[in-house]
mmCIF file of N, CA and C in Angstrom:
data_model
loop_
_atom_site.group_PDB
_atom_site.id
_atom_site.type_symbol
_atom_site.label_atom_id
_atom_site.label_comp_id
_atom_site.label_asym_id
_atom_site.label_seq_id
_atom_site.Cartn_x
_atom_site.Cartn_y
_atom_site.Cartn_z
ATOM 1 N N UNK A 17 33.181 109.093 71.474
ATOM 2 C CA UNK A 17 32.592 110.349 71.025
ATOM 3 C C UNK A 17 33.380 111.515 71.628
ATOM 4 N N UNK A 18 33.803 112.461 70.794
ATOM 5 C CA UNK A 18 34.680 113.557 71.212
ATOM 6 C C UNK A 18 34.057 114.460 72.284
ATOM 7 N N UNK A 19 32.786 114.757 72.189
ATOM 8 C CA UNK A 19 32.170 115.682 73.146
ATOM 9 C C UNK A 19 32.227 115.138 74.572
ATOM 10 N N UNK A 20 32.178 113.844 74.742
ATOM 11 C CA UNK A 20 32.246 113.249 76.080
ATOM 12 C C UNK A 20 33.621 113.416 76.714
ATOM 13 N N UNK A 21 34.641 113.608 75.913
ATOM 14 C CA UNK A 21 36.009 113.721 76.420
ATOM 15 C C UNK A 21 36.375 115.143 76.842
ATOM 16 N N UNK A 22 35.539 116.129 76.508
ATOM 17 C CA UNK A 22 35.811 117.521 76.867
ATOM 18 C C UNK A 22 35.795 117.724 78.376
ATOM 19 N N UNK A 23 36.574 118.699 78.851
ATOM 20 C CA UNK A 23 36.458 119.164 80.233
ATOM 21 C C UNK A 23 35.611 120.427 80.178
ATOM 22 N N UNK A 24 34.441 120.375 80.821
ATOM 23 C CA UNK A 24 33.472 121.460 80.707
ATOM 24 C C UNK A 24 33.191 122.116 82.047
ATOM 25 N N UNK A 25 33.132 123.459 82.026
ATOM 26 C CA UNK A 25 32.672 124.204 83.191
ATOM 27 C C UNK A 25 31.144 124.173 83.222
ATOM 28 N N UNK A 26 30.584 125.015 84.066
ATOM 29 C CA UNK A 26 29.123 125.112 84.169
ATOM 30 C C UNK A 26 28.559 125.962 83.038
ATOM 31 N N UNK A 27 27.366 125.625 82.607
ATOM 32 C CA UNK A 27 26.602 126.401 81.628
ATOM 33 C C UNK A 27 27.363 126.626 80.320
ATOM 34 N N UNK A 28 28.073 125.608 79.850
ATOM 35 C CA UNK A 28 28.746 125.677 78.549
ATOM 36 C C UNK A 28 27.725 125.318 77.481
ATOM 37 N N UNK A 29 27.705 126.103 76.408
ATOM 38 C CA UNK A 29 26.787 125.850 75.300
ATOM 39 C C UNK A 29 27.572 125.814 74.002
ATOM 40 N N UNK A 30 27.214 124.871 73.142
ATOM 41 C CA UNK A 30 27.814 124.864 71.811
ATOM 42 C C UNK A 30 26.780 124.403 70.803
ATOM 43 N N UNK A 31 26.919 124.939 69.596
ATOM 44 C CA UNK A 31 26.004 124.590 68.514
ATOM 45 C C UNK A 31 26.143 123.101 68.201
ATOM 46 N N UNK A 32 25.098 122.494 67.636
ATOM 47 C CA UNK A 32 25.156 121.056 67.356
ATOM 48 C C UNK A 32 26.142 120.672 66.258
ATOM 49 N N UNK A 33 26.594 121.631 65.464
ATOM 50 C CA UNK A 33 27.468 121.312 64.336
ATOM 51 C C UNK A 33 28.915 121.772 64.553
ATOM 52 N N UNK A 34 29.387 121.771 65.793
ATOM 53 C CA UNK A 34 30.791 122.095 66.061
ATOM 54 C C UNK A 34 31.633 120.828 65.912
ATOM 55 N N UNK A 35 32.932 121.015 65.741
ATOM 56 C CA UNK A 35 33.845 119.901 65.534
ATOM 57 C C UNK A 35 34.948 119.944 66.588
ATOM 58 N N UNK A 36 35.207 118.802 67.216
ATOM 59 C CA UNK A 36 36.274 118.688 68.195
ATOM 60 C C UNK A 36 37.213 117.566 67.763
ATOM 61 N N UNK A 37 38.517 117.782 67.952
ATOM 62 C CA UNK A 37 39.506 116.719 67.725
ATOM 63 C C UNK A 37 40.400 116.648 68.951
ATOM 64 N N UNK A 38 40.689 115.445 69.384
ATOM 65 C CA UNK A 38 41.522 115.224 70.569
ATOM 66 C C UNK A 38 40.942 115.975 71.767
ATOM 67 N N UNK A 39 39.641 115.807 71.966
ATOM 68 C CA UNK A 39 38.880 116.563 72.962
ATOM 69 C C UNK A 39 39.361 116.355 74.388
ATOM 70 N N UNK A 40 40.080 115.297 74.656
ATOM 71 C CA UNK A 40 40.606 115.084 76.008
ATOM 72 C C UNK A 40 41.612 116.164 76.401
ATOM 73 N N UNK A 41 42.063 116.967 75.432
ATOM 74 C CA UNK A 41 42.978 118.074 75.701
ATOM 75 C C UNK A 41 42.314 119.434 75.473
ATOM 76 N N UNK A 42 40.973 119.472 75.566
ATOM 77 C CA UNK A 42 40.224 120.721 75.400
ATOM 78 C C UNK A 42 39.430 121.001 76.670
ATOM 79 N N UNK A 43 39.560 122.235 77.173
ATOM 80 C CA UNK A 43 38.857 122.657 78.381
ATOM 81 C C UNK A 43 38.077 123.930 78.090
ATOM 82 N N UNK A 44 36.773 123.902 78.387
ATOM 83 C CA UNK A 44 35.905 125.059 78.191
ATOM 84 C C UNK A 44 35.416 125.509 79.555
ATOM 85 N N UNK A 45 35.707 126.770 79.921
ATOM 86 C CA UNK A 45 35.353 127.305 81.227
ATOM 87 C C UNK A 45 33.872 127.621 81.365
ATOM 88 N N UNK A 46 33.487 128.054 82.542
ATOM 89 C CA UNK A 46 32.097 128.390 82.857
ATOM 90 C C UNK A 46 31.544 129.416 81.870
ATOM 91 N N UNK A 47 30.341 129.152 81.374
ATOM 92 C CA UNK A 47 29.639 130.112 80.538
ATOM 93 C C UNK A 47 30.189 130.285 79.137
ATOM 94 N N UNK A 48 31.042 129.379 78.677
ATOM 95 C CA UNK A 48 31.574 129.482 77.309
ATOM 96 C C UNK A 48 30.475 129.132 76.312
ATOM 97 N N UNK A 49 30.448 129.871 75.199
ATOM 98 C CA UNK A 49 29.520 129.580 74.110
ATOM 99 C C UNK A 49 30.333 129.403 72.831
ATOM 100 N N UNK A 50 30.147 128.258 72.173
ATOM 101 C CA UNK A 50 30.858 127.948 70.930
ATOM 102 C C UNK A 50 29.837 127.972 69.802
ATOM 103 N N UNK A 51 30.054 128.877 68.845
ATOM 104 C CA UNK A 51 29.096 129.097 67.767
ATOM 105 C C UNK A 51 29.090 128.027 66.694
ATOM 106 N N UNK A 52 28.161 128.171 65.785
ATOM 107 C CA UNK A 52 27.946 127.214 64.700
ATOM 108 C C UNK A 52 29.198 127.024 63.839
ATOM 109 N N UNK A 53 29.424 125.798 63.465
ATOM 110 C CA UNK A 53 30.501 125.394 62.549
ATOM 111 C C UNK A 53 31.900 125.698 63.072
ATOM 112 N N UNK A 54 32.052 125.883 64.367
ATOM 113 C CA UNK A 54 33.385 126.098 64.948
ATOM 114 C C UNK A 54 34.131 124.769 65.017
ATOM 115 N N UNK A 55 35.443 124.838 64.911
ATOM 116 C CA UNK A 55 36.303 123.663 65.054
ATOM 117 C C UNK A 55 37.352 123.956 66.109
ATOM 118 N N UNK A 56 37.457 123.081 67.094
ATOM 119 C CA UNK A 56 38.487 123.156 68.125
ATOM 120 C C UNK A 56 39.279 121.865 68.048
ATOM 121 N N UNK A 57 40.517 121.954 67.573
ATOM 122 C CA UNK A 57 41.337 120.771 67.351
ATOM 123 C C UNK A 57 42.601 120.861 68.184
ATOM 124 N N UNK A 58 42.633 120.097 69.261
ATOM 125 C CA UNK A 58 43.840 120.023 70.084
ATOM 126 C C UNK A 58 44.874 119.168 69.349
ATOM 127 N N UNK A 59 46.115 119.213 69.819
ATOM 128 C CA UNK A 59 47.168 118.415 69.199
ATOM 129 C C UNK A 59 46.984 116.935 69.443
ATOM 130 N N UNK A 60 47.641 116.136 68.625
ATOM 131 C CA UNK A 60 47.528 114.683 68.743
ATOM 132 C C UNK A 60 48.215 114.123 69.979
ATOM 133 N N UNK A 61 49.260 114.817 70.452
ATOM 134 C CA UNK A 61 49.985 114.254 71.593
ATOM 135 C C UNK A 61 50.117 115.196 72.785
ATOM 136 N N UNK A 62 50.222 116.509 72.548
ATOM 137 C CA UNK A 62 50.468 117.388 73.697
ATOM 138 C C UNK A 62 49.752 118.727 73.646
ATOM 139 N N UNK A 63 49.486 119.280 72.496
ATOM 140 C CA UNK A 63 48.897 120.621 72.387
ATOM 141 C C UNK A 63 47.491 120.682 72.953
ATOM 142 N N UNK A 64 47.287 121.584 73.916
ATOM 143 C CA UNK A 64 45.996 121.737 74.584
ATOM 144 C C UNK A 64 45.315 123.037 74.164
ATOM 145 N N UNK A 65 43.987 123.061 74.286
ATOM 146 C CA UNK A 65 43.202 124.277 74.073
ATOM 147 C C UNK A 65 42.419 124.534 75.349
ATOM 148 N N UNK A 66 42.561 125.752 75.886
ATOM 149 C CA UNK A 66 41.806 126.148 77.078
ATOM 150 C C UNK A 66 41.101 127.467 76.776
ATOM 151 N N UNK A 67 39.776 127.458 76.902
ATOM 152 C CA UNK A 67 38.964 128.648 76.665
ATOM 153 C C UNK A 67 38.416 129.084 78.017
ATOM 154 N N UNK A 68 38.739 130.312 78.419
ATOM 155 C CA UNK A 68 38.367 130.821 79.731
ATOM 156 C C UNK A 68 36.895 131.157 79.869
ATOM 157 N N UNK A 69 36.492 131.358 81.100
ATOM 158 C CA UNK A 69 35.096 131.623 81.456
ATOM 159 C C UNK A 69 34.507 132.802 80.681
ATOM 160 N N UNK A 70 33.231 132.651 80.342
ATOM 161 C CA UNK A 70 32.422 133.688 79.708
ATOM 162 C C UNK A 70 32.985 134.163 78.363
ATOM 163 N N UNK A 71 33.592 133.247 77.635
ATOM 164 C CA UNK A 71 34.110 133.549 76.301
ATOM 165 C C UNK A 71 33.111 133.061 75.260
ATOM 166 N N UNK A 72 32.919 133.850 74.215
ATOM 167 C CA UNK A 72 32.066 133.453 73.099
ATOM 168 C C UNK A 72 32.925 133.326 71.857
ATOM 169 N N UNK A 73 32.838 132.174 71.203
ATOM 170 C CA UNK A 73 33.522 131.953 69.929
ATOM 171 C C UNK A 73 32.464 132.067 68.831
ATOM 172 N N UNK A 74 32.669 133.003 67.920
ATOM 173 C CA UNK A 74 31.698 133.283 66.862
ATOM 174 C C UNK A 74 31.611 132.120 65.877
ATOM 175 N N UNK A 75 30.551 132.072 65.073
ATOM 176 C CA UNK A 75 30.429 131.027 64.065
ATOM 177 C C UNK A 75 31.648 130.971 63.146
ATOM 178 N N UNK A 76 31.977 129.764 62.714
ATOM 179 C CA UNK A 76 33.057 129.485 61.762
ATOM 180 C C UNK A 76 34.457 129.738 62.321
ATOM 181 N N UNK A 77 34.595 129.775 63.619
ATOM 182 C CA UNK A 77 35.901 129.952 64.258
ATOM 183 C C UNK A 77 36.691 128.643 64.175
ATOM 184 N N UNK A 78 37.983 128.736 63.908
ATOM 185 C CA UNK A 78 38.846 127.551 63.859
ATOM 186 C C UNK A 78 40.028 127.771 64.793
ATOM 187 N N UNK A 79 40.202 126.884 65.763
ATOM 188 C CA UNK A 79 41.315 126.959 66.714
ATOM 189 C C UNK A 79 42.028 125.619 66.685
ATOM 190 N N UNK A 80 43.337 125.648 66.471
ATOM 191 C CA UNK A 80 44.111 124.409 66.471
ATOM 192 C C UNK A 80 45.373 124.585 67.301
ATOM 193 N N UNK A 81 45.764 123.524 67.964
ATOM 194 C CA UNK A 81 46.972 123.543 68.794
ATOM 195 C C UNK A 81 48.127 122.849 68.090
ATOM 196 N N UNK A 82 47.999 122.640 66.778
ATOM 197 C CA UNK A 82 49.062 121.961 66.027
ATOM 198 C C UNK A 82 49.083 122.463 64.590
ATOM 199 N N UNK A 83 50.283 122.563 64.026
ATOM 200 C CA UNK A 83 50.408 122.892 62.610
ATOM 201 C C UNK A 83 51.727 122.355 62.076
ATOM 202 N N UNK A 84 51.865 122.417 60.766
ATOM 203 C CA UNK A 84 53.060 121.911 60.114
ATOM 204 C C UNK A 84 54.052 122.998 59.743
ATOM 205 N N UNK A 85 53.665 124.249 59.836
ATOM 206 C CA UNK A 85 54.564 125.311 59.423
ATOM 207 C C UNK A 85 54.737 125.326 57.917
ATOM 208 N N UNK A 86 55.720 126.071 57.467
ATOM 209 C CA UNK A 86 55.998 126.183 56.036
ATOM 210 C C UNK A 86 57.498 126.098 55.802
ATOM 211 N N UNK A 87 57.891 125.438 54.743
ATOM 212 C CA UNK A 87 59.297 125.391 54.343
ATOM 213 C C UNK A 87 59.339 125.334 52.825
ATOM 214 N N UNK A 88 60.051 126.272 52.231
ATOM 215 C CA UNK A 88 60.142 126.352 50.771
ATOM 216 C C UNK A 88 60.657 125.037 50.196
ATOM 217 N N UNK A 89 59.990 124.560 49.161
ATOM 218 C CA UNK A 89 60.432 123.370 48.462
ATOM 219 C C UNK A 89 60.090 122.052 49.145
ATOM 220 N N UNK A 90 59.366 122.093 50.248
ATOM 221 C CA UNK A 90 59.006 120.849 50.948
ATOM 222 C C UNK A 90 57.495 120.699 51.000
ATOM 223 N N UNK A 91 57.046 119.471 50.858
ATOM 224 C CA UNK A 91 55.617 119.185 50.960
ATOM 225 C C UNK A 91 55.184 119.303 52.415
ATOM 226 N N UNK A 92 53.974 119.761 52.607
ATOM 227 C CA UNK A 92 53.423 119.915 53.948
ATOM 228 C C UNK A 92 53.522 118.609 54.747
ATOM 229 N N UNK A 93 53.220 117.508 54.116
ATOM 230 C CA UNK A 93 53.229 116.217 54.814
ATOM 231 C C UNK A 93 54.626 115.725 55.171
ATOM 232 N N UNK A 94 55.664 116.346 54.636
ATOM 233 C CA UNK A 94 57.045 115.985 54.971
ATOM 234 C C UNK A 94 57.552 116.732 56.200
ATOM 235 N N UNK A 95 56.841 117.770 56.611
ATOM 236 C CA UNK A 95 57.285 118.603 57.721
ATOM 237 C C UNK A 95 56.820 118.020 59.055
ATOM 238 N N UNK A 96 57.590 118.220 60.106
ATOM 239 C CA UNK A 96 57.152 117.736 61.421
ATOM 240 C C UNK A 96 56.001 118.587 61.951
ATOM 241 N N UNK A 97 55.071 117.929 62.649
ATOM 242 C CA UNK A 97 53.981 118.666 63.269
ATOM 243 C C UNK A 97 54.492 119.326 64.544
ATOM 244 N N UNK A 98 54.139 120.586 64.734
ATOM 245 C CA UNK A 98 54.513 121.332 65.912
ATOM 246 C C UNK A 98 53.238 121.583 66.728
ATOM 247 N N UNK A 99 53.273 121.236 68.019
ATOM 248 C CA UNK A 99 52.118 121.445 68.880
ATOM 249 C C UNK A 99 52.448 122.470 69.955
ATOM 250 N N UNK A 100 51.489 123.371 70.199
ATOM 251 C CA UNK A 100 51.615 124.373 71.251
ATOM 252 C C UNK A 100 50.258 124.563 71.900
ATOM 253 N N UNK A 101 50.251 124.871 73.177
ATOM 254 C CA UNK A 101 48.999 125.137 73.876
ATOM 255 C C UNK A 101 48.408 126.458 73.406
ATOM 256 N N UNK A 102 47.084 126.504 73.342
ATOM 257 C CA UNK A 102 46.338 127.708 73.000
ATOM 258 C C UNK A 102 45.477 128.061 74.206
ATOM 259 N N UNK A 103 45.590 129.301 74.686
ATOM 260 C CA UNK A 103 44.774 129.764 75.812
ATOM 261 C C UNK A 103 44.028 131.014 75.372
ATOM 262 N N UNK A 104 42.715 130.964 75.475
ATOM 263 C CA UNK A 104 41.868 132.108 75.100
ATOM 264 C C UNK A 104 41.130 132.555 76.346
#
């Protein structure tokens, strides 16, 4: 279960319908609140997400530490995935 893999500070709250991917690379600081329907998706191999203390993420927020970029004439699935850390 993804929520068990999170690194959590004290008094972290999140709505029951949030989505986490690769949660072992997600850290939520003290007093963080994650709103309804938020998605926090760390990278598959290295990209981390760190949300600092007393931060509130509004409903429907999407944060990802990985993307495919864009290249004219190439399919998204043909492009290499690029991972970078996200710090909020």
